[in-house]
CSV table of C-alpha atoms in Angstrom, one decimal:
chain,number,residue,atom,x,y,z
A,1,UNK,CA,-3.6,63.9,11.2
A,2,UNK,CA,-0.9,61.4,11.7
A,3,UNK,CA,0.3,59.4,8.7
A,4,UNK,CA,1.8,56.0,8.7
A,5,UNK,CA,5.3,55.6,7.6
A,6,UNK,CA,4.1,54.1,4.4
A,7,UNK,CA,1.8,56.9,3.7
A,8,UNK,CA,4.4,59.4,4.4
A,9,UNK,CA,6.7,57.7,1.9
A,10,UNK,CA,4.2,57.8,-0.9
A,11,UNK,CA,3.0,61.5,-0.1
A,12,UNK,CA,3.2,63.9,-2.9
A,13,UNK,CA,5.2,66.0,-0.4
A,14,UNK,CA,7.9,63.8,0.3
A,15,UNK,CA,9.1,63.9,-3.4
A,16,UNK,CA,11.6,60.9,-2.7
A,17,UNK,CA,10.6,59.4,-6.0
A,18,UNK,CA,12.2,62.2,-7.9
A,19,UNK,CA,15.6,61.5,-6.2
A,20,UNK,CA,16.9,58.5,-8.4
A,21,UNK,CA,16.6,61.2,-11.1
A,22,UNK,CA,18.7,63.8,-9.7
A,23,UNK,CA,21.4,61.0,-8.7
A,24,UNK,CA,21.4,59.8,-12.4
A,25,UNK,CA,21.8,63.3,-13.8
A,26,UNK,CA,24.4,64.1,-11.5
A,27,UNK,CA,26.3,61.0,-12.2
A,28,UNK,CA,26.0,61.9,-15.9
A,29,UNK,CA,27.3,65.4,-15.3
A,30,UNK,CA,30.2,64.1,-13.3
A,31,UNK,CA,31.4,62.0,-16.0
A,32,UNK,CA,32.4,65.0,-18.2
A,33,UNK,CA,35.5,66.5,-17.8
A,34,UNK,CA,36.5,70.3,-17.4
A,35,UNK,CA,37.0,70.5,-21.4
A,36,UNK,CA,33.5,68.9,-21.8
A,37,UNK,CA,34.7,65.7,-23.2
A,38,UNK,CA,33.4,62.2,-21.9
A,39,UNK,CA,35.4,60.4,-19.3
A,40,UNK,CA,35.4,56.8,-20.1
A,41,UNK,CA,35.8,55.9,-16.1
A,42,UNK,CA,32.7,55.9,-14.1
A,43,UNK,CA,32.5,58.8,-11.7
A,44,UNK,CA,34.2,58.7,-8.3
A,45,UNK,CA,32.0,57.5,-5.5
A,46,UNK,CA,33.4,60.7,-3.5
A,47,UNK,CA,31.2,62.6,-6.0
A,48,UNK,CA,28.1,61.2,-5.0
A,49,UNK,CA,25.5,63.2,-2.8
A,50,UNK,CA,21.9,62.8,-2.1
A,51,UNK,CA,19.5,65.3,-0.6
A,52,UNK,CA,15.8,65.1,0.5
A,53,UNK,CA,13.0,67.7,0.9
A,54,UNK,CA,10.3,67.5,3.1
A,55,UNK,CA,7.2,69.8,3.7
A,56,UNK,CA,7.1,70.6,7.5
A,57,UNK,CA,3.4,70.5,7.6
A,58,UNK,CA,3.6,66.7,6.8
A,59,UNK,CA,5.2,66.3,10.1
A,60,UNK,CA,2.9,69.0,12.1
A,61,UNK,CA,-0.2,69.9,10.1
A,62,UNK,CA,-0.8,72.5,12.8
A,63,UNK,CA,2.2,74.5,11.6
A,64,UNK,CA,4.1,73.8,14.9
A,65,UNK,CA,6.9,72.1,13.4
A,66,UNK,CA,9.1,75.3,12.9
A,67,UNK,CA,8.1,76.7,16.4
A,68,UNK,CA,9.5,73.2,18.0
A,69,UNK,CA,12.9,73.8,15.7
A,70,UNK,CA,12.8,77.4,17.3
A,71,UNK,CA,12.6,75.9,20.6
A,72,UNK,CA,15.2,73.3,20.1
A,73,UNK,CA,17.7,75.8,19.0
A,74,UNK,CA,17.0,78.1,21.9
A,75,UNK,CA,17.6,75.4,24.2
A,76,UNK,CA,20.8,74.3,22.4
A,77,UNK,CA,22.1,78.1,22.4
A,78,UNK,CA,21.2,78.3,26.3
A,79,UNK,CA,23.3,75.1,27.0
A,80,UNK,CA,26.2,76.0,29.2
A,81,UNK,CA,29.3,75.9,27.3
A,82,UNK,CA,32.3,74.0,28.3
A,83,UNK,CA,34.5,76.8,27.7
A,84,UNK,CA,33.1,79.9,29.0
A,85,UNK,CA,34.9,81.9,26.2
A,86,UNK,CA,33.2,79.8,23.6
A,87,UNK,CA,29.6,80.0,23.6
A,88,UNK,CA,27.4,77.2,22.3
A,89,UNK,CA,26.4,77.8,18.6
A,90,UNK,CA,24.1,75.9,16.0
A,91,UNK,CA,24.8,75.7,12.2
A,92,UNK,CA,24.4,79.0,10.5
A,93,UNK,CA,25.1,81.1,13.9
A,94,UNK,CA,28.6,82.1,12.9
A,95,UNK,CA,27.5,83.0,9.3
A,96,UNK,CA,24.6,85.2,10.4
A,97,UNK,CA,26.9,87.0,12.9
A,98,UNK,CA,29.4,87.5,10.1
A,99,UNK,CA,26.9,88.8,7.6
A,100,UNK,CA,25.6,91.1,10.3
A,101,UNK,CA,29.3,92.5,10.9
A,102,UNK,CA,29.9,92.8,7.2
A,103,UNK,CA,26.5,94.9,6.6
A,104,UNK,CA,27.6,97.1,9.5
A,105,UNK,CA,31.5,97.7,9.0
A,106,UNK,CA,31.8,96.4,5.3
A,107,UNK,CA,34.2,93.7,4.0
A,108,UNK,CA,37.8,93.9,5.3
A,109,UNK,CA,40.4,94.0,2.5
A,110,UNK,CA,44.0,93.7,3.0
A,111,UNK,CA,46.1,97.0,2.5
A,112,UNK,CA,48.1,95.2,-0.4
A,113,UNK,CA,44.9,94.7,-2.3
A,114,UNK,CA,43.7,98.3,-1.7
A,115,UNK,CA,47.1,99.5,-2.9
A,116,UNK,CA,46.5,97.8,-6.1
A,117,UNK,CA,43.0,99.0,-6.4
A,118,UNK,CA,44.0,102.6,-5.7
A,119,UNK,CA,46.7,102.2,-8.5
A,120,UNK,CA,44.2,100.9,-10.9
A,121,UNK,CA,42.0,103.7,-10.2
A,122,UNK,CA,45.0,106.4,-10.8
A,123,UNK,CA,45.8,104.7,-14.2
A,124,UNK,CA,42.0,104.9,-15.2
A,125,UNK,CA,41.8,108.3,-13.8
A,126,UNK,CA,38.8,107.3,-11.7
A,127,UNK,CA,38.2,108.2,-8.0
A,128,UNK,CA,39.3,105.7,-5.5
A,129,UNK,CA,36.6,105.6,-3.2
A,130,UNK,CA,37.4,102.9,-0.5
A,131,UNK,CA,38.7,103.9,2.8
A,132,UNK,CA,42.3,102.6,2.6
A,133,UNK,CA,42.8,103.5,6.3
A,134,UNK,CA,40.3,100.9,7.6
A,135,UNK,CA,42.1,97.9,5.9
A,136,UNK,CA,42.1,94.6,7.4
A,137,UNK,CA,46.1,94.4,8.0
A,138,UNK,CA,46.5,98.1,8.8
A,139,UNK,CA,48.0,98.8,5.4
A,140,UNK,CA,48.3,102.4,4.4
A,141,UNK,CA,47.1,104.3,1.6
A,142,UNK,CA,49.8,105.1,-1.1
A,143,UNK,CA,50.3,108.7,-2.1
């Protein structure tokens, strides 16, 4: 069932009526400085933000909205790139790739940090369990 714009606006699932309260609370929080003291000037307009939430079933009650989004994203990714060395990506693709790489190979740490961690372990007489030979910058393990 399709909804008119007005029905959609008033829909419980659209929840736009709650946003002024969120903005009011955010402005109140932004008027407190780092020490928790009130700030006499109004918060900067650069601190403003707005977000909205929408139940996808409002747009497509048959549940096809997410399928349409997947198809759109696939189409974007399949677009021929201007630069053959840089494929087309959509928001979240680089982050997903990095998460997969980190899950497989771990988080790269600079050799200088590994040496400091190893020194802390030595002082604490705790085993150093990281593989310093795989540091991000080729740093070597101290002896």
